[in-house]
Amino acid sequence: MKAIILKEAGGPENLVIKDIPVPVPKKDEVLVKVKAISVNPVDIKTRKGLSLYNELKNDEPIILGWDIAGEVVQTGEDVTSLEEGDEVFGMINFPGHGKAYAEYVTAPANHLAEKPDLISTQEAAAGTLAALTAWQVLLDEAKLQAGEKILIHAAAGGVGHFAVQIAKYLGAYVIGTASEANYDFVKELGADDFVDYTKEKFEDIVKDADVVFDTVGGDNPLRSLAVLKEGGRLVAIAGGITDEVTEIAKSKKIKAWRHLVHSNGDDMEQIAELMEAGTIKAYIFKEYPFEEIAEAHRQIETGKTRGKVIVIVQ
Ligand SMILES: NC(=O)c1ccc[n+]([C@@H]2O[C@H](COP(=O)([O-])OP(=O)(O)OC[C@H]3O[C@@H](n4cnc5c(N)ncnc54)[C@H](OP(=O)(O)O)[C@@H]3O)[C@@H](O)[C@H]2O)c1
């Protein structure tokens, strides 16, 4: 089978196509014929030698990618939840070696959900790591409640565009940040309010938020403390929470922490239901053929992607 191998940490030119053997599923795994994958900033960071690179660097070969949509073609002997021919999607083996950039991949059955008939394979591939992150942060971590006010940074991005839709589904009042070019997009996702971060400081505009979901990093978590009410929650996913943020948060009785998404088939099933019902939609910014995966990396590296970038495998 064809797979995209990372030769060594570095630029997108280090992603090369190679023929390697089809993997064999373990007892609790399925073999998936991969049809489409999505690319995330963590793929780029890991490619550069950051993020999860240390976990993968001793494996041979290194195959990036965690987000798949495809068809089950073989099941391990203990798998009862899925069978050959099932169309599935999910974020597999995260944080670990996902090996999604390949024509076939093995994955624990309990990292996957069945793809609803009503959504395309591309939409399914898009509704994986980014959607799971938004789901886990809003439901399990922040425990966002109906009527609460939430500020979602980078509301037009992969994670942000799912977060806005899920927060609205939960009944929250949503304020999203993005540049002016994404105003219509973010409002159409359901955001009640919009801050153009290139023209205004969000902390001058937003007051008394219950929750901030930071997907930007840098000084955003620190600045976000100013918009939270006493007792509010700040969940950050891009980078960590500094000692300074922890200290100031404590003085305002704010809870601030970082979340790392993890593979979870039950969560994927919830996302599948919401996608099937049309409650949340994956917005696909651009699709690339498998051979042009380096271009997909370059697009994510612009930091200006609206929604998700998809790669068609076969
Ligand atoms: N910890 C975890 O589990 C986890 C999970 C998923 C993602 N992440 C991290 O979260 C970050 C976001 O991921 P993603 O997939 O959503 O990225 P993405 O899709 O590449 O984000 C692109 C979006 O960011 C917006 N943006 C850029 N700078 C901004 C700023 N200062 N304020 C507001 N919006 C800004 C852009 O909007 P404009 O074009 O309008 O500027 C664009 O729509 C990445 O660092 C990623 O590694 C972490």
Short mmCIF file of N, CA and C in Angstrom, two decimals, residues 171-273:
data_model
loop_
_atom_site.label_atom_id
_atom_site.label_comp_id
_atom_site.label_asym_id
_atom_site.label_seq_id
_atom_site.Cartn_x
_atom_site.Cartn_y
_atom_site.Cartn_z
N GLY A 171 -26.84 25.73 24.10
CA GLY A 171 -27.68 26.84 24.57
C GLY A 171 -26.91 28.01 25.16
N ALA A 172 -25.62 28.11 24.82
CA ALA A 172 -24.82 29.21 25.37
C ALA A 172 -24.94 30.47 24.50
N TYR A 173 -24.52 31.60 25.09
CA TYR A 173 -24.37 32.85 24.33
C TYR A 173 -22.93 32.89 23.86
N VAL A 174 -22.73 32.94 22.54
CA VAL A 174 -21.39 32.71 21.98
C VAL A 174 -20.82 33.98 21.34
N ILE A 175 -19.59 34.30 21.75
CA ILE A 175 -18.85 35.39 21.10
C ILE A 175 -17.62 34.75 20.46
N GLY A 176 -17.43 35.00 19.17
CA GLY A 176 -16.29 34.41 18.47
C GLY A 176 -15.31 35.47 18.02
N THR A 177 -14.02 35.13 18.06
CA THR A 177 -13.02 36.04 17.51
C THR A 177 -12.51 35.49 16.18
N ALA A 178 -12.27 36.40 15.25
CA ALA A 178 -11.69 36.06 13.94
C ALA A 178 -11.39 37.39 13.25
N SER A 179 -10.81 37.34 12.06
CA SER A 179 -10.60 38.57 11.30
C SER A 179 -11.87 38.89 10.51
N GLU A 180 -11.94 40.10 10.01
CA GLU A 180 -13.16 40.59 9.35
C GLU A 180 -13.63 39.66 8.22
N ALA A 181 -12.66 39.08 7.51
CA ALA A 181 -13.01 38.22 6.36
C ALA A 181 -13.88 37.04 6.80
N ASN A 182 -13.83 36.70 8.07
CA ASN A 182 -14.61 35.55 8.56
C ASN A 182 -15.86 35.96 9.32
N TYR A 183 -16.22 37.25 9.26
CA TYR A 183 -17.40 37.73 10.00
C TYR A 183 -18.66 36.93 9.61
N ASP A 184 -18.95 36.90 8.30
CA ASP A 184 -20.18 36.22 7.86
C ASP A 184 -20.15 34.74 8.23
N PHE A 185 -18.98 34.12 8.04
CA PHE A 185 -18.84 32.69 8.33
C PHE A 185 -19.16 32.41 9.80
N VAL A 186 -18.56 33.17 10.68
CA VAL A 186 -18.73 32.93 12.13
C VAL A 186 -20.18 33.21 12.55
N LYS A 187 -20.77 34.25 11.99
CA LYS A 187 -22.18 34.54 12.33
C LYS A 187 -23.09 33.43 11.81
N GLU A 188 -22.78 32.93 10.61
CA GLU A 188 -23.62 31.84 10.06
C GLU A 188 -23.48 30.55 10.86
N LEU A 189 -22.36 30.38 11.54
CA LEU A 189 -22.20 29.21 12.40
C LEU A 189 -23.11 29.31 13.62
N GLY A 190 -23.58 30.55 13.89
CA GLY A 190 -24.51 30.73 14.99
C GLY A 190 -24.01 31.67 16.09
N ALA A 191 -22.81 32.23 15.92
CA ALA A 191 -22.28 33.11 16.98
C ALA A 191 -23.20 34.31 17.17
N ASP A 192 -23.39 34.68 18.43
CA ASP A 192 -24.25 35.82 18.74
C ASP A 192 -23.50 37.13 18.56
N ASP A 193 -22.21 37.07 18.77
CA ASP A 193 -21.39 38.29 18.71
C ASP A 193 -20.03 37.97 18.11
N PHE A 194 -19.36 39.00 17.61
CA PHE A 194 -18.13 38.78 16.86
C PHE A 194 -17.13 39.86 17.25
N VAL A 195 -15.87 39.46 17.46
CA VAL A 195 -14.81 40.44 17.68
C VAL A 195 -13.74 40.24 16.61
N ASP A 196 -13.47 41.31 15.85
CA ASP A 196 -12.38 41.26 14.87
C ASP A 196 -11.08 41.54 15.62
N TYR A 197 -10.32 40.46 15.87
CA TYR A 197 -9.13 40.61 16.72
C TYR A 197 -8.04 41.46 16.07
N THR A 198 -8.17 41.71 14.76
CA THR A 198 -7.15 42.53 14.09
C THR A 198 -7.42 44.02 14.30
N LYS A 199 -8.65 44.35 14.71
CA LYS A 199 -9.01 45.78 14.85
C LYS A 199 -9.31 46.18 16.29
N GLU A 200 -9.73 45.18 17.08
CA GLU A 200 -10.15 45.51 18.45
C GLU A 200 -9.52 44.52 19.43
N LYS A 201 -9.33 45.00 20.66
CA LYS A 201 -8.87 44.08 21.71
C LYS A 201 -10.10 43.42 22.31
N PHE A 202 -10.12 42.08 22.29
CA PHE A 202 -11.33 41.40 22.79
C PHE A 202 -11.60 41.74 24.24
N GLU A 203 -10.51 42.04 25.01
CA GLU A 203 -10.74 42.32 26.44
C GLU A 203 -11.36 43.70 26.67
N ASP A 204 -11.37 44.56 25.62
CA ASP A 204 -12.06 45.85 25.74
C ASP A 204 -13.55 45.70 25.47
N ILE A 205 -13.93 44.57 24.89
CA ILE A 205 -15.32 44.41 24.44
C ILE A 205 -16.10 43.38 25.25
N VAL A 206 -15.44 42.27 25.53
CA VAL A 206 -16.15 41.17 26.21
C VAL A 206 -16.02 41.32 27.73
N LYS A 207 -17.12 41.21 28.41
CA LYS A 207 -17.12 41.30 29.89
C LYS A 207 -17.92 40.13 30.48
N ASP A 208 -17.54 39.75 31.67
CA ASP A 208 -18.34 38.79 32.46
C ASP A 208 -18.66 37.48 31.76
N ALA A 209 -17.67 36.94 31.05
CA ALA A 209 -17.90 35.64 30.41
C ALA A 209 -17.79 34.54 31.47
N ASP A 210 -18.55 33.47 31.28
CA ASP A 210 -18.45 32.31 32.17
C ASP A 210 -17.29 31.42 31.76
N VAL A 211 -17.08 31.35 30.43
CA VAL A 211 -16.07 30.43 29.89
C VAL A 211 -15.31 31.10 28.76
N VAL A 212 -13.99 30.88 28.71
CA VAL A 212 -13.21 31.21 27.52
C VAL A 212 -12.58 29.93 27.01
N PHE A 213 -12.71 29.71 25.70
CA PHE A 213 -12.05 28.57 25.04
C PHE A 213 -10.95 29.18 24.18
N ASP A 214 -9.70 28.99 24.62
CA ASP A 214 -8.59 29.58 23.87
C ASP A 214 -7.93 28.55 22.96
N THR A 215 -7.94 28.85 21.67
CA THR A 215 -7.31 27.97 20.68
C THR A 215 -6.16 28.68 19.97
N VAL A 216 -5.72 29.80 20.57
CA VAL A 216 -4.70 30.63 19.89
C VAL A 216 -3.35 30.54 20.57
N GLY A 217 -3.33 30.54 21.88
CA GLY A 217 -2.06 30.46 22.62
C GLY A 217 -1.38 31.82 22.74
N GLY A 218 -0.06 31.83 22.95
CA GLY A 218 0.68 33.08 23.16
C GLY A 218 0.16 33.76 24.41
N ASP A 219 -0.11 35.09 24.28
CA ASP A 219 -0.61 35.80 25.47
C ASP A 219 -2.14 35.79 25.57
N ASN A 220 -2.79 35.03 24.68
CA ASN A 220 -4.26 34.99 24.69
C ASN A 220 -4.85 34.48 26.02
N PRO A 221 -4.30 33.39 26.61
CA PRO A 221 -4.87 32.95 27.90
C PRO A 221 -4.75 34.04 28.98
N LEU A 222 -3.59 34.69 29.03
CA LEU A 222 -3.39 35.75 30.03
C LEU A 222 -4.40 36.88 29.82
N ARG A 223 -4.50 37.35 28.57
CA ARG A 223 -5.43 38.44 28.26
C ARG A 223 -6.88 38.03 28.50
N SER A 224 -7.15 36.75 28.31
CA SER A 224 -8.54 36.27 28.44
C SER A 224 -9.04 36.31 29.88
N LEU A 225 -8.13 36.34 30.85
CA LEU A 225 -8.56 36.37 32.25
C LEU A 225 -9.40 37.61 32.52
N ALA A 226 -9.09 38.70 31.78
CA ALA A 226 -9.80 39.97 32.00
C ALA A 226 -11.27 39.90 31.59
N VAL A 227 -11.63 38.97 30.73
CA VAL A 227 -13.03 38.94 30.27
C VAL A 227 -13.89 38.00 31.11
N LEU A 228 -13.24 37.23 31.98
CA LEU A 228 -14.00 36.22 32.75
C LEU A 228 -14.54 36.81 34.05
N LYS A 229 -15.72 36.35 34.42
CA LYS A 229 -16.27 36.76 35.72
C LYS A 229 -15.59 35.94 36.82
N GLU A 230 -15.72 36.38 38.04
CA GLU A 230 -15.16 35.62 39.15
C GLU A 230 -15.76 34.21 39.14
N GLY A 231 -14.91 33.22 39.29
CA GLY A 231 -15.40 31.84 39.26
C GLY A 231 -15.52 31.25 37.86
N GLY A 232 -15.08 32.02 36.83
CA GLY A 232 -15.18 31.54 35.45
C GLY A 232 -14.16 30.45 35.14
N ARG A 233 -14.28 29.89 33.92
CA ARG A 233 -13.39 28.80 33.51
C ARG A 233 -12.68 29.19 32.20
N LEU A 234 -11.38 28.89 32.18
CA LEU A 234 -10.57 29.13 30.98
C LEU A 234 -9.94 27.81 30.56
N VAL A 235 -10.30 27.32 29.39
CA VAL A 235 -9.69 26.09 28.88
C VAL A 235 -8.85 26.46 27.67
N ALA A 236 -7.57 26.11 27.72
CA ALA A 236 -6.65 26.45 26.64
C ALA A 236 -6.17 25.16 25.98
N ILE A 237 -6.05 25.17 24.65
CA ILE A 237 -5.57 23.96 23.98
C ILE A 237 -4.28 24.20 23.19
N ALA A 238 -3.96 25.48 22.92
CA ALA A 238 -2.74 25.75 22.13
C ALA A 238 -1.67 26.22 23.10
N GLY A 239 -0.74 25.36 23.45
CA GLY A 239 0.26 25.72 24.46
C GLY A 239 -0.31 25.55 25.84
N GLY A 240 0.52 25.88 26.82
CA GLY A 240 0.11 25.60 28.20
C GLY A 240 -0.44 26.82 28.92
N ILE A 241 -0.66 26.62 30.20
CA ILE A 241 -1.09 27.70 31.09
C ILE A 241 0.15 28.07 31.91
N THR A 242 0.58 29.32 31.80
CA THR A 242 1.80 29.73 32.51
C THR A 242 1.52 29.91 34.01
N ASP A 243 2.61 29.97 34.78
CA ASP A 243 2.47 30.21 36.22
C ASP A 243 1.77 31.54 36.47
N GLU A 244 2.09 32.53 35.62
CA GLU A 244 1.47 33.86 35.78
C GLU A 244 -0.05 33.76 35.61
N VAL A 245 -0.48 33.01 34.61
CA VAL A 245 -1.92 32.84 34.38
C VAL A 245 -2.55 32.12 35.58
N THR A 246 -1.88 31.08 36.05
CA THR A 246 -2.41 30.33 37.20
C THR A 246 -2.57 31.24 38.41
N GLU A 247 -1.54 32.07 38.63
CA GLU A 247 -1.52 32.98 39.79
C GLU A 247 -2.66 33.99 39.74
N ILE A 248 -2.79 34.65 38.57
CA ILE A 248 -3.84 35.68 38.44
C ILE A 248 -5.22 35.01 38.49
N ALA A 249 -5.32 33.86 37.83
CA ALA A 249 -6.61 33.14 37.82
C ALA A 249 -7.05 32.86 39.26
N LYS A 250 -6.10 32.40 40.05
CA LYS A 250 -6.40 32.04 41.44
C LYS A 250 -6.98 33.24 42.20
N SER A 251 -6.35 34.41 41.97
CA SER A 251 -6.79 35.60 42.71
C SER A 251 -8.21 36.02 42.29
N LYS A 252 -8.63 35.62 41.09
CA LYS A 252 -10.00 35.95 40.64
C LYS A 252 -10.95 34.75 40.76
N LYS A 253 -10.45 33.71 41.45
CA LYS A 253 -11.23 32.47 41.60
C LYS A 253 -11.65 31.88 40.25
N ILE A 254 -10.75 32.06 39.27
CA ILE A 254 -10.99 31.48 37.93
C ILE A 254 -10.24 30.16 37.87
N LYS A 255 -10.85 29.18 37.21
CA LYS A 255 -10.18 27.90 37.01
C LYS A 255 -9.59 27.93 35.59
N ALA A 256 -8.27 27.73 35.49
CA ALA A 256 -7.62 27.78 34.17
C ALA A 256 -6.80 26.52 33.97
N TRP A 257 -7.00 25.83 32.86
CA TRP A 257 -6.23 24.61 32.62
C TRP A 257 -6.13 24.32 31.13
N ARG A 258 -5.24 23.38 30.81
CA ARG A 258 -5.03 22.97 29.42
C ARG A 258 -5.68 21.61 29.22
N HIS A 259 -6.24 21.43 28.06
CA HIS A 259 -6.79 20.11 27.71
C HIS A 259 -6.08 19.55 26.49
N LEU A 260 -5.82 18.25 26.53
CA LEU A 260 -5.28 17.54 25.37
C LEU A 260 -6.34 16.53 24.93
N VAL A 261 -6.74 16.64 23.66
CA VAL A 261 -7.79 15.74 23.16
C VAL A 261 -7.29 14.29 23.20
N HIS A 262 -8.23 13.36 23.36
CA HIS A 262 -7.86 11.94 23.35
C HIS A 262 -8.89 11.16 22.55
N SER A 263 -8.44 10.08 21.92
CA SER A 263 -9.34 9.26 21.10
C SER A 263 -10.46 8.72 21.97
N ASN A 264 -11.69 8.72 21.42
CA ASN A 264 -12.84 8.25 22.19
C ASN A 264 -14.02 7.97 21.25
N GLY A 265 -14.28 6.69 21.05
CA GLY A 265 -15.35 6.30 20.13
C GLY A 265 -16.73 6.72 20.59
N ASP A 266 -16.94 6.75 21.92
CA ASP A 266 -18.26 7.19 22.42
C ASP A 266 -18.50 8.65 22.06
N ASP A 267 -17.46 9.47 22.25
CA ASP A 267 -17.59 10.88 21.86
C ASP A 267 -17.82 10.99 20.35
N MET A 268 -17.12 10.14 19.57
CA MET A 268 -17.32 10.17 18.12
C MET A 268 -18.77 9.85 17.76
N GLU A 269 -19.37 8.95 18.51
CA GLU A 269 -20.78 8.61 18.22
C GLU A 269 -21.69 9.81 18.47
N GLN A 270 -21.39 10.58 19.52
CA GLN A 270 -22.18 11.79 19.79
C GLN A 270 -22.04 12.79 18.64
N ILE A 271 -20.80 12.91 18.15
CA ILE A 271 -20.55 13.83 17.04
C ILE A 271 -21.27 13.33 15.78
N ALA A 272 -21.23 12.02 15.57
CA ALA A 272 -21.92 11.44 14.41
C ALA A 272 -23.41 11.79 14.46
N GLU A 273 -24.01 11.68 15.64
CA GLU A 273 -25.44 11.99 15.79
C GLU A 273 -25.73 13.45 15.45
#
